[in-house]
Short mmCIF file of C-alpha atoms in Angstrom, two decimals:
data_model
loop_
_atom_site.label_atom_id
_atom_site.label_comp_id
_atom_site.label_asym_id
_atom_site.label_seq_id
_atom_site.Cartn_x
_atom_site.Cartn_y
_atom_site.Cartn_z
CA UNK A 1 -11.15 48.71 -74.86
CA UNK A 2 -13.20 47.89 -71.92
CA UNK A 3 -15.39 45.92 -74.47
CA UNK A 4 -12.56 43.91 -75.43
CA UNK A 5 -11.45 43.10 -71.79
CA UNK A 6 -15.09 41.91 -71.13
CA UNK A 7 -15.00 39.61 -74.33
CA UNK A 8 -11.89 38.13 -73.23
CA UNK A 9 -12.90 37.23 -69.76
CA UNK A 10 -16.23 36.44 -71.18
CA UNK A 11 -13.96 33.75 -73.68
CA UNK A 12 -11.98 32.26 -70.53
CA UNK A 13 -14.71 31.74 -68.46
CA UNK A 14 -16.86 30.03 -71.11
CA UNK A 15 -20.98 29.68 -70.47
CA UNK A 16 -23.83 27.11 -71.32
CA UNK A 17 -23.33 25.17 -74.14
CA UNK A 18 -25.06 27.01 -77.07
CA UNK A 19 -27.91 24.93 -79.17
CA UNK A 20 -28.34 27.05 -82.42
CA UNK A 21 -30.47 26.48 -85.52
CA UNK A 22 -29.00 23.86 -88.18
CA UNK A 23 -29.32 27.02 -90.89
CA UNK A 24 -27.52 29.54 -88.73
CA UNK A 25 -24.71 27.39 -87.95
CA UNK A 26 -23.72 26.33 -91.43
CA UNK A 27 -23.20 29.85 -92.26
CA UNK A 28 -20.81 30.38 -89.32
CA UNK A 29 -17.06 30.11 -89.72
CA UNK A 30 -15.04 27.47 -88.13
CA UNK A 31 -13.41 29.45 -85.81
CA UNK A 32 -17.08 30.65 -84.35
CA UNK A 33 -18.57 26.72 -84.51
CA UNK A 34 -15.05 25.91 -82.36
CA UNK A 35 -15.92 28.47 -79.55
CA UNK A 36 -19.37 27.72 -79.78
CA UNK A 37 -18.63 24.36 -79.04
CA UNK A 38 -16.69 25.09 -76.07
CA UNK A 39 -19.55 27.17 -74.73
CA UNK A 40 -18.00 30.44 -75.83
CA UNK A 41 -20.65 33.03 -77.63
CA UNK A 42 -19.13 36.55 -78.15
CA UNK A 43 -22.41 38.10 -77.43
CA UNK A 44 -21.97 37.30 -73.70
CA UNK A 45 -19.61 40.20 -73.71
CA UNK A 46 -22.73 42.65 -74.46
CA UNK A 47 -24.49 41.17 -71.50
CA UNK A 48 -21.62 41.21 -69.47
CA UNK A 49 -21.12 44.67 -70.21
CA UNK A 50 -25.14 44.99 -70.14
CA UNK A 51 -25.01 44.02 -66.73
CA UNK A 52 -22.21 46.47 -65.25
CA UNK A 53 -24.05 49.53 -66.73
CA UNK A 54 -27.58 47.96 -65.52
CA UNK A 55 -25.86 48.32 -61.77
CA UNK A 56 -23.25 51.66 -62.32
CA UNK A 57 -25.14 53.96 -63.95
CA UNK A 58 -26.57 56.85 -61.71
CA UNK A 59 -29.33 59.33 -63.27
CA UNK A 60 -29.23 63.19 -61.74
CA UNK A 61 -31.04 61.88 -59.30
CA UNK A 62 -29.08 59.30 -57.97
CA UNK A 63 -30.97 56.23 -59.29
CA UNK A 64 -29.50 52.78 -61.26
CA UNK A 65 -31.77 50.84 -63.17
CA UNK A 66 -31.29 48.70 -60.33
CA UNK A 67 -32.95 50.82 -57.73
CA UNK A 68 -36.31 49.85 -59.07
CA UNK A 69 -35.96 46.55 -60.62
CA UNK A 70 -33.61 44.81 -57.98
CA UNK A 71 -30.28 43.17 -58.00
CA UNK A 72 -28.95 41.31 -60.91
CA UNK A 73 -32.13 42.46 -62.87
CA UNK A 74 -34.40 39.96 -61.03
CA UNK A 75 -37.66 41.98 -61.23
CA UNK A 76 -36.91 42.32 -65.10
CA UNK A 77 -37.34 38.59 -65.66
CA UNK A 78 -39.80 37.87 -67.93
CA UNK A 79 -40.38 41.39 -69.39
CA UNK A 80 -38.61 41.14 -72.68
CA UNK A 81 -40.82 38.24 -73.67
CA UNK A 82 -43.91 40.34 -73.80
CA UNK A 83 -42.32 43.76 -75.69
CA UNK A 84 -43.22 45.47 -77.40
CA UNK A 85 -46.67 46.06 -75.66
CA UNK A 86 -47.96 49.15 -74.02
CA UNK A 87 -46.78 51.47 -71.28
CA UNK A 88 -48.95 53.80 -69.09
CA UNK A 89 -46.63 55.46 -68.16
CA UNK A 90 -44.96 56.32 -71.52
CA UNK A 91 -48.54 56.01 -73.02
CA UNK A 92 -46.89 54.53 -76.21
CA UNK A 93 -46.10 51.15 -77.83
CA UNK A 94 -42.58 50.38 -76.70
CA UNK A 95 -39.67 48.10 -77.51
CA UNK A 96 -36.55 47.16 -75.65
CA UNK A 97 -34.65 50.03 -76.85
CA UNK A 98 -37.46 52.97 -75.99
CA UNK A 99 -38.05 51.36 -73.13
CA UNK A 100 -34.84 51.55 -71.80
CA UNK A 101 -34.59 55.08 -73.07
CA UNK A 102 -38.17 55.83 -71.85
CA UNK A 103 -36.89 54.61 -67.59
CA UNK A 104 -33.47 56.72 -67.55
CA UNK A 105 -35.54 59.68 -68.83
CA UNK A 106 -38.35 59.42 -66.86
CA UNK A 107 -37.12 57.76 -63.27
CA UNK A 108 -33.31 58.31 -63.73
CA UNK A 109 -33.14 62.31 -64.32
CA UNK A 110 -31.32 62.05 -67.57
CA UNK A 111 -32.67 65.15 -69.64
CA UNK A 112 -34.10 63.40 -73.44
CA UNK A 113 -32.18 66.69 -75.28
CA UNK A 114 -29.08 66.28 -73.31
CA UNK A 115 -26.49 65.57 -76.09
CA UNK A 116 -24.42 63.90 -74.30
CA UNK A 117 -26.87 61.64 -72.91
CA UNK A 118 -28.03 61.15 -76.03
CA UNK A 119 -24.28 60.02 -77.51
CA UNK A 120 -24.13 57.80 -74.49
CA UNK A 121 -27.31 56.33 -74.93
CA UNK A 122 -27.20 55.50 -78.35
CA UNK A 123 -23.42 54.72 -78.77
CA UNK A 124 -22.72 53.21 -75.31
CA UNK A 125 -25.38 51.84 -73.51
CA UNK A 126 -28.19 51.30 -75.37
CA UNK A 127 -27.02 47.49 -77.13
CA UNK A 128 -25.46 46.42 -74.10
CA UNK A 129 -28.56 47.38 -71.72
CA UNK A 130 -31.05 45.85 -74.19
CA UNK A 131 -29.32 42.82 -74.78
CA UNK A 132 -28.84 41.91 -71.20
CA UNK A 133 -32.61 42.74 -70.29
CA UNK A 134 -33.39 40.64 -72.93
CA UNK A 135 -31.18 37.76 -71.31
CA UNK A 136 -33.13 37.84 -68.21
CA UNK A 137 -35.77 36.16 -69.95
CA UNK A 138 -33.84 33.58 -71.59
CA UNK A 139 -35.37 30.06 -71.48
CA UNK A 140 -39.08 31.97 -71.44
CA UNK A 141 -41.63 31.55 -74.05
CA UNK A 142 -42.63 34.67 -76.12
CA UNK A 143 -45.73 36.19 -75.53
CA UNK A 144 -46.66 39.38 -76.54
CA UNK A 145 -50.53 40.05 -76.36
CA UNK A 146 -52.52 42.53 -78.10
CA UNK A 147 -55.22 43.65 -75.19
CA UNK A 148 -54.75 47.28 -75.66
CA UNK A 149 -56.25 49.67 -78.52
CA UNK A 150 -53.14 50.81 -79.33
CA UNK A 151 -51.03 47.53 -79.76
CA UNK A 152 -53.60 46.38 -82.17
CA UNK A 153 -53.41 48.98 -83.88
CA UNK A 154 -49.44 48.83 -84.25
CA UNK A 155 -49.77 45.50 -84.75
CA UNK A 156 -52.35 45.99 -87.84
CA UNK A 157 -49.61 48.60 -89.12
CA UNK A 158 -47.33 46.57 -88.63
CA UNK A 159 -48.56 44.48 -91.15
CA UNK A 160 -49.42 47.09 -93.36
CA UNK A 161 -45.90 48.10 -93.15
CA UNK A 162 -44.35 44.87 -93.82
CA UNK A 163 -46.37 44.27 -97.24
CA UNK A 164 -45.91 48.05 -97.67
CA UNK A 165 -44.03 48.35 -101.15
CA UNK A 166 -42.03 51.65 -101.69
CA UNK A 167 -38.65 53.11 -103.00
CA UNK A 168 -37.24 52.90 -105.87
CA UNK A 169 -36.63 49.49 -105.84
CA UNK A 170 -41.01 48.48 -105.37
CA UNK A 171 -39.61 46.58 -102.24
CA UNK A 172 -41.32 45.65 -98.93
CA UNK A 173 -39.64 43.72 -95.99
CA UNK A 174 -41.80 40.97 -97.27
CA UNK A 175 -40.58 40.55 -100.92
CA UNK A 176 -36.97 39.26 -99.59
CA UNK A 177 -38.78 37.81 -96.26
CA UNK A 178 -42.25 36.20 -97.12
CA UNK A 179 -41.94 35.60 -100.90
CA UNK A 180 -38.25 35.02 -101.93
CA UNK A 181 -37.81 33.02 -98.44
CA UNK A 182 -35.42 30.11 -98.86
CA UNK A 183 -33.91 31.67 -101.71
CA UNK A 184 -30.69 33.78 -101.71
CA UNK A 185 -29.42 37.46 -102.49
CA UNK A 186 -26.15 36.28 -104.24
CA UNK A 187 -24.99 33.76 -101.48
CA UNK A 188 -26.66 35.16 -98.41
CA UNK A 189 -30.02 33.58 -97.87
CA UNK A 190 -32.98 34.92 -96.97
CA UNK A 191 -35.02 33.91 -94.07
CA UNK A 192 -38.60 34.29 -92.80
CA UNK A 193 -38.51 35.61 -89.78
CA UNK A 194 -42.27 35.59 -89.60
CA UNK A 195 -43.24 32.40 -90.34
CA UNK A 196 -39.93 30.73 -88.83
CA UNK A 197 -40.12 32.92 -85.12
CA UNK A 198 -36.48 34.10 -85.75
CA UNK A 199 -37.64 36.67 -83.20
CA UNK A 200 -36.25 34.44 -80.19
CA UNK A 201 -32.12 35.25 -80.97
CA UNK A 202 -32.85 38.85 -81.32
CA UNK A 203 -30.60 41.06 -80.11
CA UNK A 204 -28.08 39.30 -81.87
CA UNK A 205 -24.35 39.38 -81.94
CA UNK A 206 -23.40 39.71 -86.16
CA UNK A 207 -19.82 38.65 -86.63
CA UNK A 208 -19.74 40.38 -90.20
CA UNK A 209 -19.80 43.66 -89.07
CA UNK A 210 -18.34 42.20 -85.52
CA UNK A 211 -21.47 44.45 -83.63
CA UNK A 212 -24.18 43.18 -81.41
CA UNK A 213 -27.41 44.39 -83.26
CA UNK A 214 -30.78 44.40 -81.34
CA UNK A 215 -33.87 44.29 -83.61
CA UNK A 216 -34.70 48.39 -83.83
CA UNK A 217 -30.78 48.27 -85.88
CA UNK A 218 -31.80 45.39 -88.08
CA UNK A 219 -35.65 46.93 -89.51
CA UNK A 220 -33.54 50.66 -89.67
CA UNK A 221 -30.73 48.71 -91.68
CA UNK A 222 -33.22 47.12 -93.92
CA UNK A 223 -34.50 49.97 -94.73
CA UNK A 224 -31.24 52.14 -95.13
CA UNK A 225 -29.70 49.05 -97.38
CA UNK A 226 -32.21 47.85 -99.77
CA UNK A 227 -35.20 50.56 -100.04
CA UNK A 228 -34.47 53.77 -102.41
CA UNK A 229 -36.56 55.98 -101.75
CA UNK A 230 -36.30 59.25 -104.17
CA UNK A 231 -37.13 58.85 -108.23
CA UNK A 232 -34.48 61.16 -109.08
CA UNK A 233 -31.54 58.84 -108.68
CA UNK A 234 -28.51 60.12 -106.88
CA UNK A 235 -25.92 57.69 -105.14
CA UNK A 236 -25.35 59.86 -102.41
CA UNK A 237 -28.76 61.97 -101.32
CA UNK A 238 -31.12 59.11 -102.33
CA UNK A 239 -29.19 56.12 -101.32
CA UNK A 240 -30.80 56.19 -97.71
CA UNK A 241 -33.36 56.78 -95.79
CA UNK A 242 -34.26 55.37 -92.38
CA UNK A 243 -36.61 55.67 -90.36
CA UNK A 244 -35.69 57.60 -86.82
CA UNK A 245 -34.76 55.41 -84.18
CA UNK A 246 -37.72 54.54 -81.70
CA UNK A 247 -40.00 55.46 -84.27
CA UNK A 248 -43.82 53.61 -84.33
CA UNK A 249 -42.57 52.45 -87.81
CA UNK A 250 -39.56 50.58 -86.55
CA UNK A 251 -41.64 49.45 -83.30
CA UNK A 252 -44.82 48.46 -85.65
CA UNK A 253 -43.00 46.15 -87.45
CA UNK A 254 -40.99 45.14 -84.47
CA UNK A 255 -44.82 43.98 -82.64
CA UNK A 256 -45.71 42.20 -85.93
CA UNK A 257 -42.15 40.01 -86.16
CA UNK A 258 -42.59 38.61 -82.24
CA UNK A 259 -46.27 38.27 -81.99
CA UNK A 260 -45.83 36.24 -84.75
CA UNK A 261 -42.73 34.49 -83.20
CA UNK A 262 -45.33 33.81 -79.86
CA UNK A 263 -44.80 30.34 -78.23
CA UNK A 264 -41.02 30.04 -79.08
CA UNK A 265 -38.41 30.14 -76.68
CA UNK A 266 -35.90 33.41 -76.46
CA UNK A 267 -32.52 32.62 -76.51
CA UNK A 268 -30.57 35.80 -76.60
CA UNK A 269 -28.11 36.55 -77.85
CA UNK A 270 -28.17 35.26 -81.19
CA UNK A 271 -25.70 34.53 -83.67
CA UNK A 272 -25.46 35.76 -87.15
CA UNK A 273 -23.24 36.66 -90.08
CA UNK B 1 -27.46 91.56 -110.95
CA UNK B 2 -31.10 91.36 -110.05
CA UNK B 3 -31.51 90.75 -113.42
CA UNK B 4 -29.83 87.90 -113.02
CA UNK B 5 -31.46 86.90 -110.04
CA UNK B 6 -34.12 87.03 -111.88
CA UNK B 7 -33.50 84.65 -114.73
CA UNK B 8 -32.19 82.30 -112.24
CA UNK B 9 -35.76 82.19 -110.42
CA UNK B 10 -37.98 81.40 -113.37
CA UNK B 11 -35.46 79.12 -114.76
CA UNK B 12 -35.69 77.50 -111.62
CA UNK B 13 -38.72 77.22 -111.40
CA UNK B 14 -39.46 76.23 -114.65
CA UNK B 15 -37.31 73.24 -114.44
CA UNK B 16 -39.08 72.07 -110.83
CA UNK B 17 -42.03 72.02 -112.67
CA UNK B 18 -40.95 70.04 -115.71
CA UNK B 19 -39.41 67.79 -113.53
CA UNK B 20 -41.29 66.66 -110.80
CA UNK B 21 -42.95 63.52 -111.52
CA UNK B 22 -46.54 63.75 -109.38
CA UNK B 23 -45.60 61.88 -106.63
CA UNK B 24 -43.06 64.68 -105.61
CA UNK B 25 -44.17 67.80 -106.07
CA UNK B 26 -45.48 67.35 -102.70
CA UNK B 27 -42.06 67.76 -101.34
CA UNK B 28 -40.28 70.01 -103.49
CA UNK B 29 -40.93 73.00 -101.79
CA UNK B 30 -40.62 71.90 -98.37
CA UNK B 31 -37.04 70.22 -98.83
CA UNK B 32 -35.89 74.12 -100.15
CA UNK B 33 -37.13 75.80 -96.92
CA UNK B 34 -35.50 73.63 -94.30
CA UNK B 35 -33.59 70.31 -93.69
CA UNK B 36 -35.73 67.70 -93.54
CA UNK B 37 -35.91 65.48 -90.22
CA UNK B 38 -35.40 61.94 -90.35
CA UNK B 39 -38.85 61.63 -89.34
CA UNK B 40 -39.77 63.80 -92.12
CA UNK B 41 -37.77 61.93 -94.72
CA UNK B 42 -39.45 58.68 -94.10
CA UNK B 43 -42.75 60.33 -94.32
CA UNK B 44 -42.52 61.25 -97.33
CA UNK B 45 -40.59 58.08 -98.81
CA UNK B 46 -43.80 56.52 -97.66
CA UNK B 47 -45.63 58.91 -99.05
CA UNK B 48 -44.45 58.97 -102.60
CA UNK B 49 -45.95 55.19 -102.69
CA UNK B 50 -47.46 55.26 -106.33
CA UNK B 51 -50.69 53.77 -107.03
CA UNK B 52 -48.76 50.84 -108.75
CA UNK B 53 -47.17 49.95 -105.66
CA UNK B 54 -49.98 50.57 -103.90
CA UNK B 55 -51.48 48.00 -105.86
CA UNK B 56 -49.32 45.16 -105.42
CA UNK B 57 -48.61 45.99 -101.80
CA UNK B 58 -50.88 42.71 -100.44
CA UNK B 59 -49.87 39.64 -98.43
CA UNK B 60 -49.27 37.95 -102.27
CA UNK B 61 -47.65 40.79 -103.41
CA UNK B 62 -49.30 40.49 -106.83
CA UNK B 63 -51.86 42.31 -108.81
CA UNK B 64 -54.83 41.79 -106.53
CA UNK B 65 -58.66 40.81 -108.36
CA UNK B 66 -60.31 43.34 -109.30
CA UNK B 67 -57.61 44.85 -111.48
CA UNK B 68 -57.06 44.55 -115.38
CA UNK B 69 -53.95 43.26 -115.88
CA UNK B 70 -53.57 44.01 -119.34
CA UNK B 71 -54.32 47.40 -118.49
CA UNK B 72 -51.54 47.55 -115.62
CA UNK B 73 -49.23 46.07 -118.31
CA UNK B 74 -50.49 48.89 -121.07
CA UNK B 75 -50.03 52.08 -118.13
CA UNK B 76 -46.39 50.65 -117.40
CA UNK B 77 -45.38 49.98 -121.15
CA UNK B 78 -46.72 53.75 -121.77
CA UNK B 79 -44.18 54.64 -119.10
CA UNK B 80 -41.09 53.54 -120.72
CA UNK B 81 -38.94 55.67 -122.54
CA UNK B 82 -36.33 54.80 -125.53
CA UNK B 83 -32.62 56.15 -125.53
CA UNK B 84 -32.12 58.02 -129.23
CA UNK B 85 -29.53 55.61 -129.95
CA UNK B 86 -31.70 52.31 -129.98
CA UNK B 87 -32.24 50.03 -127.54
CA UNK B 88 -28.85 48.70 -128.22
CA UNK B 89 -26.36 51.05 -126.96
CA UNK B 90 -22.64 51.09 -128.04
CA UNK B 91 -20.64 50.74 -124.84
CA UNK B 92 -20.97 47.35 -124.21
CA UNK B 93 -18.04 47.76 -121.31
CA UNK B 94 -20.24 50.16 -119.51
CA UNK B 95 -22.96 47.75 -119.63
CA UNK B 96 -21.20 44.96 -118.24
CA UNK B 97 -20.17 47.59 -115.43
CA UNK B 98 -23.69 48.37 -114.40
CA UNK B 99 -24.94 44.95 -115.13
CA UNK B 100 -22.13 43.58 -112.37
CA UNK B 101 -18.37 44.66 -112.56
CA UNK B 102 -16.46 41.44 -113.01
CA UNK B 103 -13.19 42.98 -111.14
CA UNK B 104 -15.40 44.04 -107.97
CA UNK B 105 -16.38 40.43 -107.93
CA UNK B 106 -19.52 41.42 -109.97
CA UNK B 107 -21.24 44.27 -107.66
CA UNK B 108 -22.34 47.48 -109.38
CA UNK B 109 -24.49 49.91 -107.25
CA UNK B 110 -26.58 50.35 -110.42
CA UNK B 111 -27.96 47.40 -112.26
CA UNK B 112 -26.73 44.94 -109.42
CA UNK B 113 -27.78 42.12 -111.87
CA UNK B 114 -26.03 39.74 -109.86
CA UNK B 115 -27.80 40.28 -106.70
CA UNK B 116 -30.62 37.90 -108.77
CA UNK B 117 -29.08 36.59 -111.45
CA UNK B 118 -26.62 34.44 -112.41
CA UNK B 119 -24.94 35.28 -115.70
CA UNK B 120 -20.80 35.40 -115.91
CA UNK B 121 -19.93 31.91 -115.34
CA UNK B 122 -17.07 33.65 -113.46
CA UNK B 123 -18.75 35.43 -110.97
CA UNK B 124 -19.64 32.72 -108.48
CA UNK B 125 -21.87 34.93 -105.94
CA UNK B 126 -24.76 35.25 -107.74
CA UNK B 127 -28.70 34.99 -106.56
CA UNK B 128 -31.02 32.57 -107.87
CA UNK B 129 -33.84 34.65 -107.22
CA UNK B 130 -34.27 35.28 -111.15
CA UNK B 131 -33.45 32.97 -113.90
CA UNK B 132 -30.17 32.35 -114.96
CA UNK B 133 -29.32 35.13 -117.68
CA UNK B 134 -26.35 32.96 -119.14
CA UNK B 135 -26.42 32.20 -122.82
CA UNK B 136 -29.20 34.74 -122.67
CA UNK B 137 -27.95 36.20 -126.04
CA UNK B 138 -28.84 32.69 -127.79
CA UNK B 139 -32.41 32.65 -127.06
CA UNK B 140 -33.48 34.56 -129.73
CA UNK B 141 -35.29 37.04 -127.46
CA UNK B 142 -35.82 40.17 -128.86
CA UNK B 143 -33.10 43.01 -127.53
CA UNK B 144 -36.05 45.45 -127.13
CA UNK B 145 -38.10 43.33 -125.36
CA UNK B 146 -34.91 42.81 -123.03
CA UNK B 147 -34.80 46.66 -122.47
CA UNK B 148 -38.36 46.78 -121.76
CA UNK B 149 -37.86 44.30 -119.08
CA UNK B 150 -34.80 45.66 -117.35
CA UNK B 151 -36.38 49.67 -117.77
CA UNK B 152 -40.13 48.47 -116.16
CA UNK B 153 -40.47 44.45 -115.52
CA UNK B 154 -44.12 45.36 -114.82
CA UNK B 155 -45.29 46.02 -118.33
CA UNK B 156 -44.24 42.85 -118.21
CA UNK B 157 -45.03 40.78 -115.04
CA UNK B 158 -46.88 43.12 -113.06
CA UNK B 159 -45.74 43.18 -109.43
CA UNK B 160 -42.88 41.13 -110.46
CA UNK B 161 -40.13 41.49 -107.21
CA UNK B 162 -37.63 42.94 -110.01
CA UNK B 163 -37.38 46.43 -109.36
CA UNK B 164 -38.30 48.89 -112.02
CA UNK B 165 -34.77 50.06 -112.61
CA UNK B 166 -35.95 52.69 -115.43
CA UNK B 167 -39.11 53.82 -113.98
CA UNK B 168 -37.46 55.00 -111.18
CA UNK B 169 -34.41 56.77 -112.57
CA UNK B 170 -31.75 54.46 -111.37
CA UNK B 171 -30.27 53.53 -114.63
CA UNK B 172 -30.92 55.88 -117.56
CA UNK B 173 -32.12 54.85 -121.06
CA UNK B 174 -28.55 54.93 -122.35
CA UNK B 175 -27.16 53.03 -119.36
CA UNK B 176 -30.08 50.29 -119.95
CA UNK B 177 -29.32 50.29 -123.86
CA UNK B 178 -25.73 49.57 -122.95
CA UNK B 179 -26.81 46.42 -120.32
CA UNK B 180 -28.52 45.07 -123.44
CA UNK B 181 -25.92 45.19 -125.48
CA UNK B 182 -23.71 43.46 -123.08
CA UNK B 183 -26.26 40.98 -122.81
CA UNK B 184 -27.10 40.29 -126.08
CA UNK B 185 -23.03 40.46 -127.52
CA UNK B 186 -22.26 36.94 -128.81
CA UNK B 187 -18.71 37.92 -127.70
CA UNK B 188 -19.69 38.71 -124.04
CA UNK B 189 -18.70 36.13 -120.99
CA UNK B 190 -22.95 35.52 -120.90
CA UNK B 191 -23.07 33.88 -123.87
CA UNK B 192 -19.64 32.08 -124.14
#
């Protein structure tokens, strides 16, 4: 509900005019290319609502997310464009999403086996949060650097994983996005997000399932939709299998799509079908 | 009662060890203990790689140097396995079902033909990842040859991106016998 009041308000009070990628927008539907014209994105919604939780939430403790990284975000600017990279503190590779997860556990007193953090997190806050951290660094260039041991070694995995062919299908990510690029799954085409730094519009608003999406959803999809992963073929038990959310599979591959996306501009959020 | 019991166990485990190609047997007895995490789960999807895939799991995704090709084309032909009936099955309705069911706007969960391939003329929302399949029937191609490719594409073209759809157990030799015989009807909307 609130969601929809935010998208409304979000409609009526318009934004920057949006510049998207020649592909993307032929794929759109008119109604979508109308608003965007007018300066109208329904992803602003997320960040609107990114931005209320970013200043409301309390932990046990008493903290926001804004009691360490200032008003309106402004010490956060900047920080998506090098993530996923390395955190003392969490002394792990993180993303967006676990890094979100990894502050409200850590600073904010919310207890990690808490269930109904954990419902709130994933169902509630999580997209919204991410995609309006990500925001903050709109207009910056992506640059995530490998210094540390452990980010090279994601990143090598990360490239392991991608090539990686498995299920009962013999896909990898890269058979639909390195070498049938260009080419389409019945009338969806397939793009390379490697080689064309699709990174920078991630998290991205999807109209077809009407959901803002940031990139940890789209790798677990991927995997959930087109890799089988049992021999014994059964349309129920075998059909899926993701990997668990925050997961160094889902972050390798994560590290390998924007390192490779380095130098291009992030302009979040994007739009897809 | 315990008798019973009894039967049921070596049955049981009689059929788990039939059964289990290889790559699983590393997981049969763990998924009987407990439920599996996700975590779990995807460990051992990755883990049930086989050496095939392993193979062809390189930035080209093709057979990399250093292997025989013919001799990754012999180990995958020795794989595939013939339906009593012939490799052209009976139930040519079935077939056109699993290859892509024309009411559903030709999507199957099964074959999924169309994901790849255009064939129907009808069915508008097909790939053009793999060739064309229409007026497949009139190429004089030999129907087992056909159910070789559909049941393991790499006896064929090794690595090839078309999933081994028999090989793995998601169509059976029957099902796969009926696809061919859709395919290769002279009365079937392909070859119209």
């Amino acid at each position: 509900m609130k969601r929809k009041a935010i998208l409304a308000s979000a409609l009526v009070a318009g934004g920057a005019v949006f510049t998207m990628a020649m592909a993307q927008e032929e794929q759109l539907p008119t109604h979508l290319k109308e608003l965007l014209e007018l300066g109208m994105h329904p992803g602003h919604a997320f960040i609107d609502e990114g931005k209320d939780y970013y200043h409301s939430i309390k932990g046990a403790n008493g903290k926001t997310c804004a009691s360490c990284h200032g008003q309106d975000g402004e010490k956060l600017q900047g920080a998506y464009a090098k993530m996923p990279r390395y955190y003392k503190d969490l002394d792990r590779v993180a993303d967006i999403d676990t890094r979100i997860k990894g502050c409200m556990t850590k600073y904010m007193g919310f207890d990690a086996k808490d269930k109904k953090f954990k419902k709130d997190f994933d169902k509630k806050w999580r997209v919204p949060l991410a995609t309006y951290v990500a925001s903050l660094s709109n207009g910056q260039a992506i640059s995530v650097q490998l210094d540390d041991p452990q980010e090279k070694e994601m990143y090598k995995y990360g490239e392991q994983l991608w090539y990686m062919r498995v299920g009962a299908r013999d896909f990898s990510c890269g058979i639909c996005h390195t070498v049938l690029a260009g080419k389409r799954i019945r009338l969806q085409g397939l793009p390379d997000p490697v080689k064309n730094k699709l990174y920078t519009h991630w998290p991205a608003y999807r109209f077809g399932s009407d959901r803002m999406w940031t990139m940890e959803d789209r790798v677990r999809s991927c995997f959930k939709a087109y890799f089988l992963y049992t021999k014994q073929w059964d349309e129920k038990k075998d059909w899926v299998k993701k990997p668990p959310a925050h997961s160094d599979w889902v972050i390798a591959l994560e590290l390998y799509m924007k390192h490779a996306a380095n130098g291009a501009t992030i302009e979040v959020p994007g739009l897809l079908r | 009662m315990k008798k019973f019991l009894f039967t049921g166990v070596i049955l049981g485990t009689g059929l788990l060890v039939a059964c289990q190609p290889a790559a699983q047997q590393a997981e049969a007895p763990k998924a009987e203990e407990k439920k599996l995490s996700a975590k779990e789960k995807f460990e051992i999807a990755l883990a049930n790689q086989d050496k095939y895939q392993k193979a062809c799991s390189n930035p080209n995704q093709l057979v990399p140097e250093g292997i025989d090709l013919e001799t990754f084309k012999k180990e995958m032909l020795a794989t595939v396995k013939f339906p009593e009936g012939g490799v052209v099955g009976k139930d040519i309705a079935k077939g056109e079902k699993l290859f892509g069911d024309p009411k559903k706007g030709g999507k199957s969960r099964r074959g999924n033909c169309y994901a790849c391939h255009c064939g129907d003329p009808q069915i508008i929302a097909c790939g053009n990842i793999g060739p064309s399949l229409r007026g497949y029937g009139k190429r004089g191609i030999d129907p087992k040859d056909t159910y070789i490719r559909i049941y393991n594409s790499w006896a064929v073209n090794p690595c090839s991106v078309m999933p081994r759809l028999g090989y793995h157990g998601v169509l059976k030799p029957e099902e796969i016998a009926d696809i061919v015989a859709y395919m290769h009807d002279p009365n079937s909307p392909l070859n119209k």
